[in-house]
Amino acid sequence: MFYLPHGLTIDQSGNYWITDVAMHQVFKFDAQDVKRHMEELKSAHVNPETSVTNNHANMLKPSIILGEAFVPGNTASTFCKPTDVAVHTNGDFFVSDGYCNSRIIKYNKKGELILQWGRLWNSREFVYSQSPPPYAFLVAHALALASELNYLYLADRENGRILCFFANNGTFHKEYRHPAIGTKIYSVAYARKKLYLINGPNLFISNPAPVRGFVLDIYSGKILSMFEPKKNMDNPHNLHVTEDGSEIYVVELNNKKVYRFLQGVNSSNNSQSAKRHQHQILIHPDTEDADTEKTNITKLILGLGSAAISFITICIAIAAIVARCQKRGYLRYLTARKRMNWEAERRENFKLTSLLENRRGRSFKFLEKRPNPRDFSKLNTEPETSEDERPENSLARVI
């Protein structure tokens, strides 16, 4: 049914709109038909060798087909690589056409042409003019509608800007551009007086802006917040935001991932900031197990490497300390001092033990022979003298 689908839009009634840049066509699928064949669509798969779906998917038929299959053109009935569709609440819809023609076409709900505007911004004009005029595009890549404000927003991809037109007649209203966003804007979405957009890589400048998402105030054009995954995005290609602005979905082209960002919703429309939250990455089922296994192996290797490095570092530090101590003689000094203290302590313990053993039996006898204080009067308190100390004995010896 499709060859190279590019843009997907689900309008307020649940209808599906798809652009195919290889077939140069736009398709509309009614919500009732999609619901009726949902189970069959879930079981449908694509043959990787032939890139053709099975018969179940072909049971769903589009209610509107615009453009001629594989016929590029720039007429009322042909497109050249159409990129996106935006649907108004009254049923009118807009097609960005796209990679070749750089124009916007407005249709009524029956698919009848109402008006068109825009032209290609070519390389000669780029050389002689500082900025492109509002009706000259270089890859009209994505559309967004603010139906309550009657605004239509276009992501002019290669010119790095968002253009705002009045949806009823295509008159230019405002341009959004910011140095932090860079030179390329791939997609745009609208919710609650805010613009959501994603930029893209630029390989031809020395210091390109980081690839991420931005939230802008539609009145001032100031950046309110930014969102990005932990790892930088490579080439995000499309963007969708829920009506209340609480969920942001970004599709990345090269690694086949869908990023889901959650953001706090403030009831006040005059809020000047948006709260930033963690993201979730929705990975294609075919690559989920492989990516998980690779992640686990990587974590294990990093953990073992960190442990080994820590162990080696500790061993080197200990060896360095020991070598320094040996060089300065601290280690031998400490060892000898410790040995001397141990020998002294052992000798003291030996002497104290022997003294206690010798005195253990004598202490009670000493206390038993101790005189009663009442008998102190009977004691001879005169100092004792020996015969040698008597004066008469000394004199007799001299004579």
Short mmCIF file of C-alpha atoms in Angstrom, two decimals:
data_model
loop_
_atom_site.label_atom_id
_atom_site.label_comp_id
_atom_site.label_asym_id
_atom_site.label_seq_id
_atom_site.Cartn_x
_atom_site.Cartn_y
_atom_site.Cartn_z
CA MET A 1 0.00 0.00 0.00
CA PHE A 2 2.86 2.39 0.85
CA TYR A 3 6.33 2.71 -0.58
CA LEU A 4 8.02 5.34 1.59
CA PRO A 5 5.56 6.81 4.14
CA HIS A 6 6.76 10.05 5.71
CA GLY A 7 4.10 11.92 7.70
CA LEU A 8 1.32 10.56 9.96
CA THR A 9 -1.52 12.73 11.31
CA ILE A 10 -4.56 11.69 13.36
CA ASP A 11 -7.24 14.38 13.36
CA GLN A 12 -9.88 15.21 15.99
CA SER A 13 -12.27 12.60 14.56
CA GLY A 14 -9.69 9.81 14.65
CA ASN A 15 -9.05 9.76 10.90
CA TYR A 16 -5.57 8.80 9.74
CA TRP A 17 -3.67 10.92 7.17
CA ILE A 18 -0.44 9.59 5.62
CA THR A 19 1.96 11.11 3.11
CA ASP A 20 4.23 8.98 0.91
CA VAL A 21 7.27 10.80 -0.48
CA ALA A 22 8.08 8.03 -2.97
CA MET A 23 4.55 7.67 -4.37
CA HIS A 24 4.00 11.48 -4.24
CA GLN A 25 0.55 10.92 -2.70
CA VAL A 26 -1.61 11.75 0.33
CA PHE A 27 -4.00 9.18 1.85
CA LYS A 28 -6.89 9.51 4.26
CA PHE A 29 -8.27 6.51 6.20
CA ASP A 30 -11.58 6.90 8.02
CA ALA A 31 -11.62 6.20 11.73
CA GLN A 32 -14.45 3.63 11.42
CA ASP A 33 -12.52 1.59 8.84
CA VAL A 34 -9.34 1.69 10.90
CA LYS A 35 -11.22 0.51 13.99
CA ARG A 36 -12.95 -2.27 12.04
CA HIS A 37 -9.68 -3.64 10.68
CA MET A 38 -7.49 -2.93 13.72
CA GLU A 39 -6.93 -6.58 14.64
CA GLU A 40 -6.00 -7.41 11.05
CA LEU A 41 -3.62 -4.46 10.95
CA LYS A 42 -1.92 -5.62 14.13
CA SER A 43 -1.27 -9.04 12.58
CA ALA A 44 0.00 -7.53 9.31
CA HIS A 45 3.71 -7.66 8.68
CA VAL A 46 6.13 -6.63 5.97
CA ASN A 47 8.26 -9.11 4.06
CA PRO A 48 11.85 -7.86 4.57
CA GLU A 49 12.92 -9.18 1.15
CA THR A 50 10.13 -7.71 -0.95
CA SER A 51 9.00 -4.82 1.34
CA VAL A 52 5.40 -5.83 0.61
CA THR A 53 2.70 -6.31 3.26
CA ASN A 54 0.49 -9.37 3.45
CA ASN A 55 -3.11 -9.41 2.20
CA HIS A 56 -4.62 -8.45 5.57
CA ALA A 57 -3.26 -4.90 5.36
CA ASN A 58 -4.65 -4.44 1.85
CA MET A 59 -8.21 -4.88 3.13
CA LEU A 60 -8.12 -1.30 4.49
CA LYS A 61 -8.92 1.15 1.72
CA PRO A 62 -8.34 4.93 1.84
CA SER A 63 -11.36 7.22 1.56
CA ILE A 64 -9.34 10.02 -0.11
CA ILE A 65 -6.27 9.73 -2.36
CA LEU A 66 -4.57 12.89 -3.62
CA GLY A 67 -1.81 12.88 -6.22
CA GLU A 68 -0.80 10.38 -8.89
CA ALA A 69 1.18 7.32 -7.85
CA PHE A 70 4.90 7.69 -8.64
CA VAL A 71 4.23 10.80 -10.75
CA PRO A 72 5.92 13.93 -9.33
CA GLY A 73 4.50 17.29 -10.30
CA ASN A 74 3.66 20.84 -9.35
CA THR A 75 0.04 21.12 -10.39
CA ALA A 76 -3.33 21.11 -8.69
CA SER A 77 -3.51 17.29 -8.94
CA THR A 78 0.14 16.29 -8.38
CA PHE A 79 2.73 16.55 -5.59
CA CYS A 80 6.46 16.17 -5.37
CA LYS A 81 7.36 14.39 -2.13
CA PRO A 82 4.62 15.72 0.18
CA THR A 83 5.72 15.69 3.81
CA ASP A 84 2.85 16.39 6.24
CA VAL A 85 -0.88 17.05 6.76
CA ALA A 86 -2.65 19.35 9.26
CA VAL A 87 -6.44 19.12 9.71
CA HIS A 88 -8.66 22.01 10.85
CA THR A 89 -11.61 21.49 13.18
CA ASN A 90 -14.02 22.39 10.35
CA GLY A 91 -12.65 19.59 8.16
CA ASP A 92 -10.36 21.67 5.94
CA PHE A 93 -6.84 20.31 5.71
CA PHE A 94 -3.41 21.52 4.62
CA VAL A 95 -0.61 19.62 2.83
CA SER A 96 3.04 20.65 2.89
CA ASP A 97 4.54 19.85 -0.49
CA GLY A 98 7.42 19.44 0.52
CA TYR A 99 10.88 18.42 -0.59
CA CYS A 100 10.59 19.62 -4.19
CA ASN A 101 7.85 22.21 -4.56
CA SER A 102 8.11 24.06 -1.21
CA ARG A 103 4.46 25.07 -1.07
CA ILE A 104 1.39 24.74 1.18
CA ILE A 105 -1.93 23.63 -0.30
CA LYS A 106 -5.31 24.01 1.42
CA TYR A 107 -8.25 21.66 0.69
CA ASN A 108 -11.80 21.40 1.95
CA LYS A 109 -13.01 18.24 3.70
CA LYS A 110 -13.92 16.66 0.35
CA GLY A 111 -10.37 17.05 -0.96
CA GLU A 112 -11.13 19.98 -3.27
CA LEU A 113 -8.42 22.62 -3.71
CA ILE A 114 -9.07 25.97 -2.00
CA LEU A 115 -5.77 27.84 -2.25
CA GLN A 116 -1.99 27.41 -2.24
CA TRP A 117 1.05 29.57 -1.46
CA GLY A 118 4.82 29.36 -1.22
CA ARG A 119 7.75 28.78 -3.55
CA LEU A 120 11.26 27.38 -3.50
CA TRP A 121 14.04 29.46 -1.91
CA ASN A 122 16.88 28.73 -4.34
CA SER A 123 20.65 29.02 -3.94
CA ARG A 124 20.99 32.25 -5.93
CA GLU A 125 18.63 34.10 -3.62
CA PHE A 126 20.54 32.68 -0.66
CA VAL A 127 23.75 34.33 -1.91
CA TYR A 128 22.28 37.80 -2.49
CA SER A 129 19.89 38.01 0.48
CA GLN A 130 20.54 37.76 4.19
CA SER A 131 17.27 36.02 5.00
CA PRO A 132 14.54 34.42 2.87
CA PRO A 133 11.17 36.14 2.48
CA PRO A 134 8.19 34.66 4.36
CA TYR A 135 6.72 32.96 1.29
CA ALA A 136 9.94 31.26 0.11
CA PHE A 137 10.67 27.86 1.71
CA LEU A 138 13.55 25.44 1.59
CA VAL A 139 11.96 22.05 2.40
CA ALA A 140 8.50 22.64 3.88
CA HIS A 141 8.84 19.73 6.28
CA ALA A 142 6.08 19.80 8.94
CA LEU A 143 2.78 21.53 9.79
CA ALA A 144 0.91 22.37 13.01
CA LEU A 145 -2.49 24.00 13.52
CA ALA A 146 -3.78 26.24 16.30
CA SER A 147 -7.43 26.08 15.25
CA GLU A 148 -8.72 28.30 18.06
CA LEU A 149 -6.28 31.03 17.01
CA ASN A 150 -6.64 30.48 13.25
CA TYR A 151 -2.84 29.95 12.98
CA LEU A 152 -1.00 27.51 10.75
CA TYR A 153 2.68 26.82 11.58
CA LEU A 154 5.26 25.53 9.11
CA ALA A 155 8.70 24.09 9.87
CA ASP A 156 10.89 25.59 7.13
CA ARG A 157 13.57 22.97 7.67
CA GLU A 158 16.67 24.14 5.84
CA ASN A 159 16.06 27.80 6.65
CA GLY A 160 15.94 27.00 10.39
CA ARG A 161 12.71 28.83 11.19
CA ILE A 162 9.02 28.44 12.03
CA LEU A 163 6.58 30.45 9.92
CA CYS A 164 3.07 31.35 11.09
CA PHE A 165 0.24 32.04 8.61
CA PHE A 166 -3.44 32.76 9.05
CA ALA A 167 -5.19 29.51 8.29
CA ASN A 168 -8.18 31.06 6.54
CA ASN A 169 -6.31 32.87 3.76
CA GLY A 170 -2.56 32.00 4.05
CA THR A 171 -1.47 35.52 4.99
CA PHE A 172 1.88 35.69 6.74
CA HIS A 173 1.72 36.52 10.47
CA LYS A 174 5.01 35.86 12.26
CA GLU A 175 8.42 34.19 12.10
CA TYR A 176 10.15 32.28 14.92
CA ARG A 177 13.91 31.94 14.93
CA HIS A 178 16.48 31.62 17.73
CA PRO A 179 20.30 31.23 17.75
CA ALA A 180 20.13 28.41 20.31
CA ILE A 181 17.97 26.33 17.96
CA GLY A 182 20.49 26.42 15.13
CA THR A 183 20.11 26.36 11.37
CA LYS A 184 17.66 23.46 10.89
CA ILE A 185 14.17 22.77 12.28
CA TYR A 186 12.67 19.41 11.37
CA SER A 187 9.25 19.39 13.00
CA VAL A 188 6.75 21.54 14.88
CA ALA A 189 3.69 20.93 17.07
CA TYR A 190 1.25 23.14 18.99
CA ALA A 191 -0.49 22.82 22.38
CA ARG A 192 -1.83 25.35 24.90
CA LYS A 193 -0.30 28.54 23.47
CA LYS A 194 3.13 26.90 23.10
CA LEU A 195 5.15 25.69 20.14
CA TYR A 196 7.12 22.45 20.36
CA LEU A 197 9.89 21.86 17.86
CA ILE A 198 12.99 19.78 17.23
CA ASN A 199 16.12 20.88 15.44
CA GLY A 200 18.52 18.76 13.44
CA PRO A 201 22.23 18.28 12.76
CA ASN A 202 24.23 20.52 10.48
CA LEU A 203 27.47 18.96 9.24
CA PHE A 204 28.64 22.02 7.37
CA ILE A 205 29.31 24.40 10.28
CA SER A 206 32.02 24.23 12.94
CA ASN A 207 29.91 24.67 16.08
CA PRO A 208 26.40 23.34 15.44
CA ALA A 209 23.66 23.65 18.03
CA PRO A 210 22.98 20.50 20.10
CA VAL A 211 20.19 18.35 18.70
CA ARG A 212 17.24 18.56 21.12
CA GLY A 213 13.67 19.73 21.55
CA PHE A 214 12.48 23.24 22.40
CA VAL A 215 9.32 24.79 23.84
CA LEU A 216 8.53 28.34 22.69
CA ASP A 217 5.97 30.90 23.75
CA ILE A 218 3.86 31.76 20.70
CA TYR A 219 3.60 35.45 21.61
CA SER A 220 7.15 36.37 22.63
CA GLY A 221 9.02 33.64 20.75
CA LYS A 222 11.21 33.04 23.82
CA ILE A 223 12.44 29.56 24.70
CA LEU A 224 10.56 28.33 27.76
CA SER A 225 12.30 24.97 28.15
CA MET A 226 14.24 22.26 26.33
CA PHE A 227 14.01 18.46 26.33
CA GLU A 228 16.43 15.74 25.28
CA PRO A 229 17.36 12.17 26.25
CA LYS A 230 20.42 11.29 28.29
CA LYS A 231 22.25 10.42 25.11
CA ASN A 232 22.17 12.99 22.36
CA MET A 233 19.68 12.48 19.56
CA ASP A 234 21.19 11.82 16.16
CA ASN A 235 18.55 12.76 13.61
CA PRO A 236 15.02 13.32 14.99
CA HIS A 237 12.52 13.61 12.17
CA ASN A 238 9.02 14.14 13.55
CA LEU A 239 7.25 15.37 16.66
CA HIS A 240 3.84 15.00 18.30
CA VAL A 241 2.37 16.60 21.44
CA THR A 242 -0.86 15.69 23.22
CA GLU A 243 -3.60 18.32 23.45
CA ASP A 244 -2.83 19.17 27.08
CA GLY A 245 0.92 19.27 26.43
CA SER A 246 1.71 16.63 29.05
CA GLU A 247 3.31 14.13 26.65
CA ILE A 248 5.83 14.75 23.87
CA TYR A 249 6.78 12.08 21.33
CA VAL A 250 9.85 12.34 19.11
CA VAL A 251 10.68 9.88 16.33
CA GLU A 252 14.35 9.40 15.48
CA LEU A 253 15.14 8.36 11.94
CA ASN A 254 18.47 6.53 12.06
CA ASN A 255 18.28 4.35 15.18
CA LYS A 256 14.52 3.64 14.88
CA LYS A 257 13.56 4.88 18.35
CA VAL A 258 10.60 6.78 19.75
CA TYR A 259 11.28 9.08 22.71
CA ARG A 260 8.49 9.90 25.14
CA PHE A 261 8.92 12.98 27.32
CA LEU A 262 6.62 13.87 30.22
CA GLN A 263 6.07 17.44 31.30
CA GLY A 264 4.10 19.03 34.13
CA VAL A 265 1.02 20.89 32.95
CA ASN A 266 0.34 24.26 34.56
CA SER A 267 -3.29 25.36 34.54
CA SER A 268 -2.21 28.95 33.98
CA ASN A 269 -1.62 29.88 30.37
CA ASN A 270 0.72 32.68 31.42
CA SER A 271 3.33 30.34 32.85
CA GLN A 272 6.81 31.34 31.73
CA SER A 273 8.46 27.99 32.33
CA ALA A 274 7.82 24.33 31.74
CA LYS A 275 8.91 21.70 34.21
CA ARG A 276 11.34 19.20 32.78
CA HIS A 277 10.94 15.49 33.51
CA GLN A 278 12.71 12.27 32.73
CA HIS A 279 12.04 10.58 29.44
CA GLN A 280 11.18 7.07 28.42
CA ILE A 281 12.61 5.40 25.34
CA LEU A 282 10.31 3.12 23.36
CA ILE A 283 12.50 0.73 21.40
CA HIS A 284 11.43 -1.35 18.44
CA PRO A 285 10.53 -4.91 19.63
CA ASP A 286 13.05 -6.53 17.30
CA THR A 287 15.94 -4.67 18.92
CA GLU A 288 14.74 -4.53 22.54
CA ASP A 289 16.29 -7.82 23.71
CA ALA A 290 19.56 -7.21 21.91
CA ASP A 291 19.87 -3.70 23.32
CA THR A 292 19.08 -4.93 26.83
CA GLU A 293 21.68 -7.69 26.60
CA LYS A 294 24.30 -5.29 25.30
CA THR A 295 23.51 -2.87 28.12
CA ASN A 296 23.86 -5.58 30.78
CA ILE A 297 27.16 -6.82 29.36
CA THR A 298 28.49 -3.29 29.18
CA LYS A 299 27.52 -2.62 32.81
CA LEU A 300 29.20 -5.88 33.92
CA ILE A 301 32.41 -5.08 32.05
CA LEU A 302 32.51 -1.55 33.43
CA GLY A 303 31.89 -2.82 36.96
CA LEU A 304 34.68 -5.42 36.76
CA GLY A 305 37.05 -2.89 35.24
CA SER A 306 36.35 -0.35 37.99
CA ALA A 307 36.90 -2.98 40.71
CA ALA A 308 40.19 -4.10 39.16
CA ILE A 309 41.44 -0.54 38.83
CA SER A 310 40.50 0.21 42.46
CA PHE A 311 42.28 -2.93 43.72
CA ILE A 312 45.45 -2.16 41.74
CA THR A 313 45.43 1.44 42.97
CA ILE A 314 45.15 0.34 46.62
CA CYS A 315 47.98 -2.20 46.22
CA ILE A 316 50.26 0.39 44.61
CA ALA A 317 49.53 2.88 47.40
CA ILE A 318 50.32 0.32 50.11
CA ALA A 319 53.55 -0.74 48.37
CA ALA A 320 54.62 2.89 48.04
CA ILE A 321 54.02 3.55 51.74
CA VAL A 322 55.95 0.43 52.79
CA ALA A 323 58.87 1.27 50.49
CA ARG A 324 59.06 4.80 51.84
CA CYS A 325 59.06 3.56 55.43
CA GLN A 326 61.80 1.05 54.69
CA LYS A 327 63.86 3.70 52.97
CA ARG A 328 63.67 6.05 55.96
CA GLY A 329 64.15 3.29 58.56
CA TYR A 330 60.76 3.86 60.14
CA LEU A 331 59.71 0.29 59.76
CA ARG A 332 62.79 -1.20 61.48
CA TYR A 333 62.61 1.44 64.22
CA LEU A 334 58.95 0.70 64.88
CA THR A 335 59.60 -3.06 64.88
CA ALA A 336 62.53 -2.78 67.32
CA ARG A 337 60.62 -0.42 69.59
CA LYS A 338 57.66 -2.72 69.67
CA ARG A 339 59.90 -5.69 70.50
CA MET A 340 61.58 -3.78 73.36
CA ASN A 341 58.23 -2.79 74.79
CA TRP A 342 57.07 -6.35 74.63
CA GLU A 343 60.22 -7.66 76.42
CA ALA A 344 59.93 -5.03 79.15
CA GLU A 345 56.30 -5.79 79.66
CA ARG A 346 57.07 -9.50 79.92
CA ARG A 347 59.77 -8.95 82.57
CA GLU A 348 57.54 -6.68 84.61
CA ASN A 349 54.80 -9.25 84.50
CA PHE A 350 57.23 -11.94 85.66
CA LYS A 351 58.50 -9.88 88.67
CA LEU A 352 55.04 -8.90 89.76
CA THR A 353 53.85 -12.49 89.64
CA SER A 354 56.80 -13.75 91.72
CA LEU A 355 56.33 -11.01 94.29
CA LEU A 356 52.68 -11.85 94.70
CA GLU A 357 53.50 -15.54 95.13
CA ASN A 358 56.08 -14.81 97.85
CA ARG A 359 53.87 -12.41 99.76
CA ARG A 360 50.67 -14.39 99.44
CA GLY A 361 51.38 -16.68 102.46
CA ARG A 362 53.12 -14.13 104.66
CA SER A 363 50.50 -11.45 104.65
CA PHE A 364 48.10 -13.28 106.93
CA LYS A 365 50.85 -14.16 109.46
CA PHE A 366 51.96 -10.57 109.56
CA LEU A 367 48.46 -9.45 110.34
CA GLU A 368 48.06 -12.13 113.01
CA LYS A 369 51.20 -10.93 114.90
CA ARG A 370 50.21 -7.32 114.74
CA PRO A 371 49.80 -5.96 118.34
CA ASN A 372 46.60 -4.69 119.78
CA PRO A 373 46.46 -0.91 120.17
CA ARG A 374 45.45 -1.42 123.85
CA ASP A 375 48.86 -2.96 124.60
CA PHE A 376 50.85 0.04 123.36
CA SER A 377 51.45 1.11 127.00
CA LYS A 378 53.29 -2.11 127.72
CA LEU A 379 55.64 -1.66 124.85
CA ASN A 380 59.15 -0.31 125.47
CA THR A 381 59.33 2.81 123.49
CA GLU A 382 62.90 3.65 124.44
CA PRO A 383 65.30 3.41 121.59
CA GLU A 384 67.43 0.33 121.67
CA THR A 385 71.19 0.72 121.80
CA SER A 386 73.89 -1.83 121.38
CA GLU A 387 76.78 -2.29 123.76
CA ASP A 388 79.06 -0.67 121.26
CA GLU A 389 77.07 2.47 121.37
CA ARG A 390 77.25 2.91 125.17
CA PRO A 391 79.78 5.57 126.22
CA GLU A 392 81.26 3.60 129.13
CA ASN A 393 82.00 0.62 126.98
CA SER A 394 83.72 2.83 124.45
CA LEU A 395 85.86 4.51 127.14
CA ALA A 396 86.83 1.14 128.69
CA ARG A 397 88.01 -0.05 125.32
CA VAL A 398 90.10 3.06 124.87
CA ILE A 399 91.82 2.58 128.27
#
